[in-house]
XYZ file of C-alpha atoms in Angstrom:
677
model
C 8.497 1.824 56.983
C 8.950 -1.049 54.559
C 12.730 -0.915 55.099
C 12.260 -1.060 58.863
C 9.972 -4.079 58.505
C 12.487 -5.897 56.292
C 15.310 -5.008 58.716
C 13.326 -6.344 61.698
C 12.549 -9.534 59.759
C 16.235 -10.000 58.947
C 17.224 -9.531 62.594
C 14.562 -12.042 63.635
C 15.824 -14.613 61.118
C 19.424 -14.120 62.288
C 18.401 -14.465 65.926
C 16.377 -17.559 65.084
C 19.381 -19.018 63.286
C 21.616 -18.509 66.337
C 18.948 -19.856 68.686
C 18.546 -22.970 66.524
C 22.222 -23.924 66.802
C 22.867 -27.266 68.434
C 25.172 -27.206 71.465
C 27.933 -28.739 69.348
C 27.544 -26.089 66.650
C 27.524 -23.352 69.304
C 30.820 -24.525 70.836
C 32.312 -25.003 67.364
C 31.311 -21.424 66.528
C 33.014 -20.218 69.710
C 36.181 -22.069 68.718
C 36.019 -20.452 65.272
C 35.739 -16.993 66.860
C 38.742 -17.712 69.094
C 40.762 -18.892 66.089
C 39.824 -16.276 63.499
C 42.931 -14.154 64.087
C 44.950 -17.108 62.735
C 43.127 -17.094 59.426
C 39.939 -18.429 57.840
C 38.416 -21.699 59.092
C 40.798 -21.991 62.030
C 39.407 -23.375 65.303
C 40.898 -23.025 68.766
C 41.372 -26.401 70.441
C 42.206 -27.122 74.072
C 44.381 -30.116 74.797
C 44.692 -31.516 78.301
C 48.360 -31.463 79.197
C 49.922 -34.910 79.300
C 47.159 -36.519 77.205
C 45.991 -36.640 73.597
C 42.490 -35.434 74.475
C 41.390 -32.318 72.599
C 38.183 -30.303 72.819
C 36.571 -27.472 70.958
C 36.399 -24.782 73.591
C 33.445 -23.100 75.260
C 33.651 -19.794 77.168
C 34.177 -21.332 80.595
C 36.940 -23.669 79.455
C 38.595 -20.895 77.470
C 38.883 -18.474 80.359
C 39.712 -21.083 83.006
C 42.155 -22.916 80.724
C 41.124 -26.133 82.448
C 39.234 -29.286 81.547
C 38.507 -31.853 84.253
C 40.534 -29.725 86.639
C 43.687 -30.091 84.554
C 45.489 -27.269 82.705
C 45.121 -27.146 78.946
C 47.298 -26.039 76.056
C 45.561 -24.059 73.308
C 46.314 -24.984 69.718
C 44.901 -23.666 66.460
C 43.841 -26.232 63.890
C 41.746 -26.458 60.760
C 38.025 -26.582 61.498
C 36.189 -29.736 60.341
C 36.109 -29.991 56.540
C 39.030 -27.638 55.797
C 42.758 -27.908 55.190
C 45.830 -25.710 54.888
C 47.307 -24.408 51.641
C 51.050 -23.812 51.482
C 51.851 -20.126 51.569
C 48.375 -19.018 52.641
C 47.103 -18.060 56.076
C 44.665 -20.271 57.930
C 42.768 -23.140 56.301
C 41.229 -21.663 53.155
C 40.644 -24.904 51.233
C 37.799 -27.357 51.673
C 38.884 -30.969 51.985
C 38.538 -32.928 48.743
C 35.200 -34.700 48.530
C 35.980 -38.389 48.123
C 34.233 -41.612 49.149
C 34.092 -42.808 52.752
C 36.950 -45.268 52.342
C 39.325 -42.524 51.194
C 37.888 -40.046 53.710
C 38.966 -42.384 56.528
C 42.544 -41.788 55.439
C 42.052 -38.031 55.020
C 40.767 -37.634 58.613
C 43.492 -39.815 60.123
C 41.378 -42.915 60.931
C 43.912 -45.104 59.138
C 43.434 -48.157 61.377
C 39.700 -48.188 60.638
C 40.548 -47.868 56.935
C 42.925 -50.846 57.209
C 40.367 -52.983 59.060
C 37.684 -52.023 56.510
C 39.889 -53.464 53.788
C 40.624 -56.603 55.825
C 36.911 -57.162 56.581
C 36.004 -56.821 52.890
C 34.082 -53.606 53.665
C 36.094 -51.428 51.286
C 33.939 -52.054 48.237
C 30.777 -51.166 50.143
C 32.071 -47.866 51.492
C 33.593 -46.936 48.135
C 30.376 -47.636 46.264
C 27.036 -45.883 45.936
C 24.936 -45.108 48.977
C 24.492 -42.617 51.765
C 26.113 -43.832 54.967
C 27.131 -42.455 58.349
C 30.320 -44.036 59.655
C 31.320 -43.579 63.310
C 34.981 -44.367 62.721
C 37.130 -45.306 65.741
C 40.351 -43.312 65.927
C 43.714 -45.060 65.772
C 44.025 -44.587 69.544
C 40.625 -46.238 70.061
C 41.762 -49.439 68.349
C 45.061 -49.381 70.232
C 43.160 -49.180 73.550
C 41.426 -52.536 72.970
C 42.831 -55.504 74.825
C 44.783 -58.049 72.810
C 42.124 -60.709 73.481
C 39.265 -58.588 72.138
C 41.229 -57.445 69.104
C 42.270 -61.027 68.288
C 38.628 -62.137 68.555
C 37.521 -59.410 66.150
C 40.086 -60.135 63.414
C 39.703 -63.931 63.549
C 36.819 -66.121 62.309
C 37.433 -65.234 58.644
C 36.882 -61.577 59.609
C 33.101 -62.000 60.078
C 33.301 -60.594 63.613
C 35.318 -57.618 62.384
C 32.805 -56.947 59.599
C 29.931 -57.141 62.095
C 31.754 -54.765 64.450
C 32.365 -52.250 61.664
C 28.764 -52.508 60.425
C 27.626 -51.668 63.956
C 29.519 -48.376 63.524
C 27.497 -47.577 60.386
C 24.017 -46.192 59.753
C 22.371 -46.467 56.347
C 21.761 -42.727 55.928
C 23.654 -39.476 56.175
C 23.542 -37.886 59.672
C 25.320 -34.617 60.417
C 26.019 -33.463 63.958
C 22.803 -31.399 63.773
C 20.863 -34.622 63.181
C 22.411 -36.309 66.223
C 19.780 -35.236 68.738
C 20.043 -35.969 72.436
C 18.386 -39.272 73.299
C 18.015 -40.379 69.669
C 18.594 -43.969 68.575
C 19.323 -45.162 65.042
C 19.372 -48.732 63.679
C 22.902 -49.742 62.752
C 23.839 -51.838 59.720
C 24.532 -54.799 62.021
C 21.192 -56.607 62.449
C 19.488 -53.234 63.025
C 20.854 -53.048 66.572
C 20.447 -49.448 67.719
C 23.231 -47.006 68.363
C 22.406 -44.446 71.045
C 23.142 -40.737 70.663
C 23.566 -38.196 73.440
C 24.111 -34.540 72.610
C 24.914 -32.588 75.769
C 24.452 -28.911 76.548
C 28.252 -28.376 76.756
C 28.650 -29.395 73.097
C 29.854 -32.964 73.720
C 28.244 -35.551 71.400
C 28.508 -39.278 72.110
C 27.464 -42.473 70.377
C 27.174 -45.381 72.827
C 29.187 -43.159 75.208
C 32.075 -42.792 72.710
C 32.868 -39.109 72.166
C 32.861 -37.663 68.667
C 36.335 -36.105 68.317
C 36.089 -35.159 64.625
C 32.651 -34.511 63.234
C 30.974 -33.828 59.915
C 33.699 -35.100 57.607
C 31.712 -35.179 54.387
C 32.197 -37.790 51.679
C 30.607 -38.405 48.277
C 28.622 -41.314 49.687
C 27.992 -40.209 53.252
C 29.658 -38.676 56.251
C 32.361 -39.717 58.736
C 32.469 -38.899 62.452
C 35.652 -39.988 64.245
C 34.994 -41.402 67.747
C 37.378 -42.041 70.631
C 36.557 -45.688 71.255
C 35.335 -48.858 69.559
C 31.642 -49.325 70.353
C 29.817 -52.601 70.916
C 26.208 -53.646 70.416
C 23.731 -52.852 73.194
C 21.074 -55.500 73.749
C 20.263 -55.598 77.491
C 18.577 -53.176 79.874
C 20.450 -51.995 82.971
C 18.613 -54.405 85.264
C 19.893 -57.336 83.160
C 23.420 -55.945 83.357
C 23.163 -55.823 87.175
C 21.671 -59.327 87.276
C 24.554 -60.892 85.384
C 27.470 -59.234 87.209
C 28.856 -61.027 90.271
C 30.434 -57.769 91.506
C 26.903 -56.380 91.978
C 25.349 -59.249 93.995
C 24.462 -57.083 97.016
C 23.075 -54.327 94.786
C 20.893 -56.853 92.969
C 19.430 -58.023 96.298
C 18.867 -54.433 97.427
C 17.135 -53.467 94.151
C 14.714 -56.368 94.501
C 14.020 -55.591 98.177
C 13.316 -51.914 97.358
C 10.933 -52.823 94.528
C 12.986 -51.052 91.866
C 13.342 -53.978 89.456
C 10.514 -52.800 87.173
C 11.942 -49.287 87.016
C 15.303 -50.589 85.794
C 13.641 -52.894 83.265
C 11.316 -50.306 81.715
C 12.097 -47.655 79.135
C 14.116 -44.755 80.409
C 17.391 -42.907 80.240
C 19.070 -43.279 83.618
C 22.570 -43.026 85.022
C 23.272 -45.557 87.759
C 26.246 -45.261 90.079
C 26.266 -48.940 90.968
C 27.839 -49.747 94.362
C 29.953 -52.878 94.155
C 29.951 -55.598 96.812
C 33.111 -53.924 98.167
C 31.204 -50.643 98.605
C 28.539 -52.305 100.759
C 31.187 -54.080 102.838
C 32.754 -50.733 103.843
C 29.588 -49.693 105.696
C 29.325 -50.541 109.437
C 27.252 -53.751 109.691
C 24.664 -52.195 112.028
C 24.102 -49.294 109.600
C 23.776 -51.608 106.608
C 21.411 -53.933 108.475
C 19.241 -50.989 109.520
C 18.970 -49.615 105.976
C 18.388 -53.000 104.316
C 15.630 -53.670 106.848
C 13.915 -50.319 106.244
C 12.142 -50.217 102.827
C 11.796 -46.411 102.883
C 15.454 -45.760 103.720
C 16.593 -48.446 101.266
C 14.596 -46.953 98.394
C 15.982 -43.490 99.157
C 19.506 -44.938 99.280
C 19.204 -46.601 95.871
C 17.411 -43.667 94.235
C 20.278 -41.465 95.427
C 22.543 -43.565 93.170
C 20.339 -42.974 90.095
C 20.383 -39.779 88.042
C 17.265 -38.689 86.159
C 19.174 -38.397 82.877
C 21.827 -40.419 81.118
C 25.347 -39.044 81.467
C 28.253 -40.792 79.791
C 31.608 -40.158 81.439
C 32.868 -38.294 78.358
C 30.101 -35.697 78.795
C 31.632 -34.502 82.073
C 34.313 -31.814 81.692
C 33.756 -30.013 85.017
C 31.848 -30.444 88.274
C 28.101 -30.310 87.678
C 25.201 -30.772 90.147
C 22.871 -33.415 88.738
C 19.472 -34.364 90.163
C 18.857 -37.872 91.452
C 15.627 -39.860 91.622
C 15.801 -39.344 95.403
C 15.228 -35.623 94.815
C 18.581 -34.166 95.841
C 21.706 -33.647 93.743
C 25.104 -35.247 93.311
C 28.094 -33.204 92.224
C 29.385 -35.233 89.286
C 32.755 -34.124 87.974
C 36.157 -35.275 86.835
C 39.778 -34.976 87.866
C 41.959 -35.705 84.874
C 41.063 -39.212 83.745
C 39.118 -39.929 86.944
C 35.349 -39.457 87.207
C 34.360 -38.017 90.583
C 31.221 -37.911 92.719
C 30.960 -35.198 95.359
C 34.652 -34.527 94.768
C 35.796 -38.131 95.361
C 37.321 -40.383 92.699
C 35.258 -43.461 93.576
C 34.228 -44.550 90.054
C 36.051 -47.778 89.201
C 34.420 -48.686 85.883
C 32.575 -46.409 83.474
C 30.059 -46.418 80.666
C 28.508 -49.863 80.843
C 25.629 -48.998 78.535
C 22.190 -50.600 78.508
C 19.149 -49.934 76.356
C 17.636 -47.711 79.047
C 20.642 -46.216 80.802
C 24.308 -46.333 81.665
C 26.081 -47.857 84.679
C 29.192 -46.473 86.353
C 30.623 -48.692 89.116
C 31.514 -47.062 92.466
C 33.488 -48.540 95.368
C 31.795 -46.421 98.067
C 28.158 -46.356 99.093
C 26.441 -42.983 98.775
C 24.080 -42.550 101.729
C 21.640 -39.622 101.449
C 20.587 -37.651 104.506
C 17.075 -39.060 104.145
C 18.376 -42.544 104.997
C 20.413 -41.452 108.033
C 19.670 -41.326 111.734
C 20.120 -38.040 113.568
C 23.432 -39.249 114.991
C 24.696 -40.066 111.484
C 23.642 -36.594 110.317
C 25.589 -34.999 113.167
C 28.695 -37.146 112.749
C 28.791 -36.549 108.990
C 28.529 -32.784 109.335
C 30.640 -29.823 110.489
C 29.346 -29.845 114.083
C 31.845 -32.270 115.609
C 32.006 -30.495 118.982
C 28.230 -30.601 119.363
C 28.244 -34.274 118.345
C 30.622 -35.178 121.175
C 28.720 -33.102 123.717
C 25.333 -34.602 122.859
C 26.770 -38.094 123.313
C 28.553 -37.130 126.547
C 25.262 -35.726 127.862
C 23.609 -39.149 127.451
C 21.312 -38.000 124.620
C 22.358 -40.715 122.145
C 19.011 -42.544 122.394
C 17.275 -39.467 121.004
C 19.762 -39.375 118.126
C 19.535 -42.982 116.928
C 15.871 -43.839 117.415
C 12.761 -43.287 115.324
C 11.689 -40.270 117.378
C 10.394 -37.334 115.278
C 12.557 -34.491 116.629
C 14.610 -31.553 115.357
C 18.161 -31.019 116.565
C 19.639 -27.532 116.857
C 23.356 -28.200 116.365
C 25.705 -25.225 116.980
C 28.760 -24.772 114.782
C 32.132 -25.569 116.370
C 32.979 -21.855 116.600
C 29.993 -21.334 118.893
C 31.842 -23.248 121.634
C 35.017 -21.145 121.529
C 35.861 -19.598 124.905
C 33.219 -21.811 126.542
C 33.877 -24.387 129.230
C 33.006 -27.794 127.790
C 33.077 -29.710 131.071
C 29.854 -31.717 131.324
C 27.714 -30.302 134.136
C 24.007 -30.595 135.037
C 23.491 -27.101 133.606
C 25.150 -28.049 130.312
C 23.068 -31.256 130.098
C 19.927 -29.199 130.628
C 21.052 -26.699 127.997
C 21.711 -29.465 125.448
C 18.252 -30.989 126.047
C 16.870 -27.605 125.074
C 18.626 -27.992 121.703
C 16.266 -30.825 120.769
C 12.771 -29.816 119.642
C 9.900 -32.210 120.202
C 8.724 -32.293 116.571
C 10.296 -32.768 113.142
C 10.360 -29.306 111.572
C 11.427 -27.917 108.231
C 12.939 -24.430 108.314
C 10.621 -23.491 105.440
C 7.589 -24.137 107.635
C 8.727 -21.909 110.524
C 7.056 -18.532 110.973
C 7.639 -15.368 112.990
C 6.373 -15.614 116.547
C 6.064 -19.407 116.480
C 6.902 -21.238 119.724
C 8.783 -24.543 119.656
C 8.832 -26.898 122.631
C 12.092 -28.591 123.633
C 12.796 -31.898 125.365
C 13.767 -29.792 128.382
C 10.251 -28.370 128.538
C 11.081 -24.826 127.431
C 9.374 -22.824 124.673
C 11.729 -21.282 122.127
C 10.600 -18.409 119.902
C 11.083 -18.126 116.118
C 12.167 -14.785 114.657
C 12.073 -14.132 110.912
C 14.345 -11.346 109.645
C 15.000 -10.186 106.099
C 18.133 -12.313 105.698
C 18.008 -14.590 108.720
C 15.789 -17.165 110.366
C 16.531 -17.482 114.069
C 15.372 -19.558 117.028
C 15.964 -17.258 119.982
C 19.530 -15.952 119.461
C 20.629 -18.871 117.253
C 20.269 -18.248 113.517
C 20.164 -21.111 111.029
C 23.550 -21.179 109.269
C 23.052 -23.893 106.629
C 20.411 -25.844 104.755
C 18.317 -28.301 106.730
C 19.637 -31.812 107.144
C 16.536 -33.983 106.706
C 17.079 -37.445 108.152
C 14.999 -40.627 108.095
C 12.984 -39.728 111.196
C 14.498 -36.474 112.468
C 15.881 -33.220 111.083
C 18.872 -31.088 112.006
C 19.305 -27.314 111.835
C 22.918 -26.112 111.995
C 22.900 -22.846 113.966
C 25.519 -20.178 114.544
C 25.168 -19.876 118.338
C 24.476 -21.935 121.422
C 20.775 -21.390 122.056
C 20.202 -19.015 124.984
C 16.639 -19.335 126.312
C 15.161 -16.097 127.753
C 15.903 -15.499 131.456
C 13.124 -13.122 132.582
C 12.390 -9.611 131.340
C 14.990 -7.129 130.103
C 15.033 -5.630 133.608
C 15.578 -9.090 135.127
C 18.519 -9.711 132.769
C 20.154 -6.407 133.740
C 19.637 -6.951 137.489
C 21.187 -10.414 137.283
C 24.450 -9.092 135.777
C 26.825 -7.065 138.000
C 28.178 -5.218 134.960
C 24.907 -3.286 134.721
C 24.530 -2.127 138.361
C 24.997 1.561 137.439
C 22.558 1.161 134.542
C 19.905 -0.427 136.795
C 20.122 2.561 139.137
C 19.895 4.944 136.189
C 16.823 3.150 134.840
C 15.121 3.463 138.189
C 15.969 7.193 138.459
C 14.679 7.770 134.922
C 11.401 5.969 135.627
C 11.901 3.306 132.919
C 11.607 0.215 135.122
C 7.989 -0.441 134.215
C 8.750 -0.100 130.482
C 11.501 -2.708 130.606
C 9.355 -5.113 132.596
C 6.274 -5.006 130.419
C 5.536 -7.088 127.329
C 7.363 -5.925 124.219
C 10.117 -6.591 121.670
C 12.913 -4.274 122.763
C 16.557 -4.277 121.752
C 18.603 -2.627 124.492
C 22.191 -1.588 123.787
C 22.953 -1.565 127.491
C 25.841 0.593 128.768
C 27.994 -1.276 131.275
C 29.471 0.225 134.415
C 32.602 0.890 132.354
C 30.587 3.039 129.950
C 29.342 5.299 132.756
C 32.792 5.394 134.407
C 34.286 6.679 131.151
C 32.153 9.839 131.403
C 33.652 12.919 133.099
C 32.463 12.807 136.741
C 30.836 16.247 136.519
C 28.869 15.222 133.419
C 27.848 11.942 135.026
C 26.672 13.645 138.228
C 24.727 16.223 136.246
C 23.107 13.461 134.151
C 22.105 11.403 137.179
C 20.472 14.481 138.799
C 18.297 15.142 135.727
C 15.759 12.277 135.334
C 14.361 13.695 132.083
C 17.757 13.993 130.376
C 18.738 10.576 131.742
C 15.544 9.049 130.353
C 16.221 10.569 126.916
C 19.742 9.165 126.874
C 18.614 5.678 127.885
C 15.675 5.666 125.458
C 18.164 6.397 122.659
C 19.827 3.078 123.583
C 16.554 1.108 123.220
C 15.332 -0.010 119.802
C 11.639 -0.337 119.037
C 12.088 -3.782 117.479
C 13.742 -7.097 118.315
C 17.144 -7.734 116.731
C 19.660 -10.473 117.517
C 23.270 -10.258 116.378
C 22.859 -12.897 113.653
C 20.349 -10.665 111.873
C 22.616 -7.621 111.684
C 23.859 -6.911 108.168
C 26.292 -4.300 106.893
C 23.691 -1.501 106.751
C 21.047 -2.244 109.378
C 19.070 0.652 110.816
C 16.873 0.701 113.882
C 14.474 3.312 115.251
C 15.193 4.058 118.938
C 12.502 5.093 121.441
C 13.970 8.619 121.339
C 15.958 10.139 118.518
C 16.339 9.575 114.806
C 18.041 6.227 114.188
C 20.690 3.784 115.247
C 23.050 2.481 112.560
C 24.355 -1.075 112.927
C 26.915 -3.130 111.071
C 29.377 -5.964 111.507
C 33.123 -6.121 111.056
C 35.369 -9.076 111.897
C 32.444 -10.826 113.639
C 31.857 -7.808 115.919
C 28.569 -5.910 115.900
C 28.792 -2.103 115.932
C 26.061 0.393 116.788
C 26.800 3.990 115.767
C 30.421 2.803 115.429
C 30.483 1.615 119.058
C 31.492 -2.080 119.380
C 29.101 -4.422 121.156
C 31.129 -6.316 123.771
C 28.543 -9.044 124.377
C 25.504 -9.863 122.278
C 22.243 -11.704 122.671
C 21.378 -11.689 126.373
C 17.876 -12.976 125.773
C 14.800 -11.744 127.617
C 11.114 -12.553 127.384
C 10.375 -9.050 126.129
C 13.511 -8.354 124.120
C 17.253 -8.767 123.901
C 20.197 -7.023 125.593
C 23.524 -6.205 123.902
C 26.264 -4.836 126.163
C 28.338 -1.764 125.178
C 31.262 -0.203 127.043
C 30.649 3.276 125.613
C 27.662 5.585 125.832
C 26.104 5.709 122.352
C 25.750 9.116 120.746
C 24.059 10.149 117.505
C 26.311 10.085 114.459
C 27.100 13.382 112.752
C 24.907 13.997 109.696
C 26.252 12.543 106.497
C 26.879 14.720 103.465
C 25.423 13.101 100.378
C 28.139 12.710 97.790
C 26.443 14.599 94.959
C 25.535 17.472 97.285
C 29.083 17.534 98.599
C 30.350 17.645 95.058
C 27.942 20.487 94.250
C 29.004 22.483 97.287
C 32.632 21.959 96.364
C 31.914 23.269 92.892
C 30.040 26.264 94.313
C 32.907 27.038 96.710
C 35.405 26.760 93.885
C 33.249 29.044 91.703
C 32.962 31.587 94.507
C 36.715 31.596 94.986
C 37.232 32.031 91.267
C 34.588 34.792 91.154
C 36.066 36.551 94.188
C 39.520 36.412 92.713
C 38.187 37.822 89.473
C 36.476 40.706 91.341
C 39.748 41.509 93.090
C 41.586 41.443 89.825
C 38.990 43.696 88.168
C 39.117 46.150 91.127
C 42.899 46.383 90.884
C 42.612 47.031 87.203
C 40.009 49.777 87.816
C 42.292 51.542 90.318
C 45.189 51.410 87.868
C 43.027 52.955 85.194
C 42.001 55.767 87.541
C 45.630 56.480 88.326
C 46.688 56.441 84.709
C 47.672 59.573 82.715
C 44.859 59.125 80.201
C 42.277 58.962 82.981
C 43.477 62.197 84.557
C 43.402 63.889 81.167
C 39.845 62.715 80.535
C 38.747 64.201 83.896
C 40.178 67.612 83.069
C 38.499 67.665 79.670
C 35.147 66.903 81.215
C-alpha cells in the first residue's frame, strides 16, 4: 500500500511538472523530442524558406510544415546552452560558462558585442553582477536605417550606451520568469521593458521576438532578440494624437468617447485605420457612421482586440476577440500580417505603455454598424440583393426600421424566372419580417408577421431552424437597426390545406380521386402537422393496370397505401439528415436521407419538395412508396454465417463418418468378427 501511495505521489509530481511548463518550455520540449534521434540535446527547428527566420516547432507547425502559410525546412541544431563535440553524436557538451560579454560572442550576437565595447559597456558586463541582456542579433542591427544607426553611435556614444542599457535588466530572468504581461525596469532610467509570453511558445520583449533564449553566463543571462528595441514612454492615445496619418482616427476616437479607454491602463491591440483607409469608404457611409455614436463606437471597438498581440506572436490564422464582441481572424502570409485574410497592415508594432498599434489601410466595418442593404451587399446573397432593389424595397433596407430580412442563397434562385412581376414583388415583401429577431430567440410554433401581411411559422428541428420551408443556413447578420437571416430556400407561404395544395396541382389529379375514394379527404383538410409524400399521376401510371384497377376498387386497401405515404409529423426538406426516420399513419416507418441535394424516402427520390400547407407539407414522388425489406443486423448476419458454415462442416463430417462406417462393415475383419459372434 505504501508503494502504491509513493507511486501515485510520483505520478502527481511528474504531471504537475509538465502542467507547470511555460508555453516556451513546452514547445522547446517538443522540439527536443523531434530532434532526439539525432543525438542528445538536439532540437528540431523550422526555417521559413527564403528567409532567415527560425522557430522551435509545435505539433501543428511540425505536421503542416508551414509557418505563416509558407513552407518550412526542418533543421536539427543544438538546443540552447549546448554545443557539438567533434566525433560525437548530437550536442553532448554544455556551453562554457563565461561572462556576458564573452557569451555575446558565443551565441553569435557579435555586433552587440562590438557595440558594447564601443559604448564602454564591456567592463560592466564582464564584471560582477546578475544581469539579463536582451541582445539584438546581427540581423537586427543591420535592419536599422542608416540615420538611426548614425544617431546611436554618435554623441560620444552616450546614445548607444543608453540604448544598450535599455536592453538590460539588473537581475537574472530566465524564459520561465518572463511571464505574459510582465514589465521590468530597464537599466536606462528605469524605463520598463514589456514582456509577452504567448500560448504558442513565442516570447517577445517590446514586440521583439526572442530567437535564442536562456544563454547562461557567470554574471547573468543572455536572450538574443530579432530587433533593436526602443524605450516606451507614451500610451496608445498619445501615439494616435501625435501621428498625422491618424488624424481622422483621432477625431473619431474623441467623438465616440474612447479617449479615456486608450489613456488608461490596459493591454490592447489597435488596428489603427489611416486617413487613407477612411477615404476609401463611400462618403455617405462614412458620414452616416460618424454621425451615429452607437455605430461609430462599434466600428472603433471592432478595431481593438482585448489582448495585446505583437506581430511576431502570429504564426497562423487565429480568431481573436474584439472589444465590439465579435472576432477578427488575425494571421500572416509570409512577412505580411493579415486581417480576415487580407494583407492590409502597413506598419506594425508601434508599442505604447498600454497596448500596441498596427496601422491598416482599410476600414473594418462590423455588421453592427451596417444598414440592412450593406449587410446584403457584403454577403453571399447577391441575387437576392439585386431582386430586393429591383422590387423597390430599398427604403426598408437603408432606414432605421427594426426588421429582419430573410435572404435566400443564390442557389435558391436556380431554375427560377427572375423577371420582376407583381407576384415576385409580393413574395419578396414576405421575406421581410416586421420585427428585429435573433435566431436564438425563435421557438417552435412561433408566428412571424411579414411586411406583406402574412404570418410565417417557425419550426425547430434537431439540426435545423426553419421559417416555413426555408431553413437558416448561416449565422445571423446583426446590423445597426435590422438583422438578416440567410436561408436555403425561397420562402413558400402555405397555400391552403394539404388537400387544397393537391387539388391546385394537375400532377396530383389521380391522387385526389384516390383520396376521395379512400375517405381521407376530411383528414387532409383538418388541422394537423402532416408530411405527405404524394404520388403523382406518373406514380400511379407506372403500376400494372390490373393492380391499379384492383387497388382503386378496394377503398380499405387504398386507404392503407395512402396512409403509409403520410407522416405523423411535419418535416421540410432542409431538416432531413442522412438517417431520418418518420412514423407513417399506417405501417412501421419511413426512412429518409439525402444524396446530391435530393431527398429520398425508402430509397424513392422526391421530385419536388416543400409544397407548404396550413396543416402540413407535401413532397411529390413519381413512384409508389413501399416498405423496405427488413435489415439484417451485421452481428446477427455474421452469427448466422458462422452457424451455416458450422452446419456445413458438421454435415460433411457426418457424411465422411458414414462412409467410413460402411467401409468398416464391408471389410474382411468385420465379416470375421460377425462369424465369431
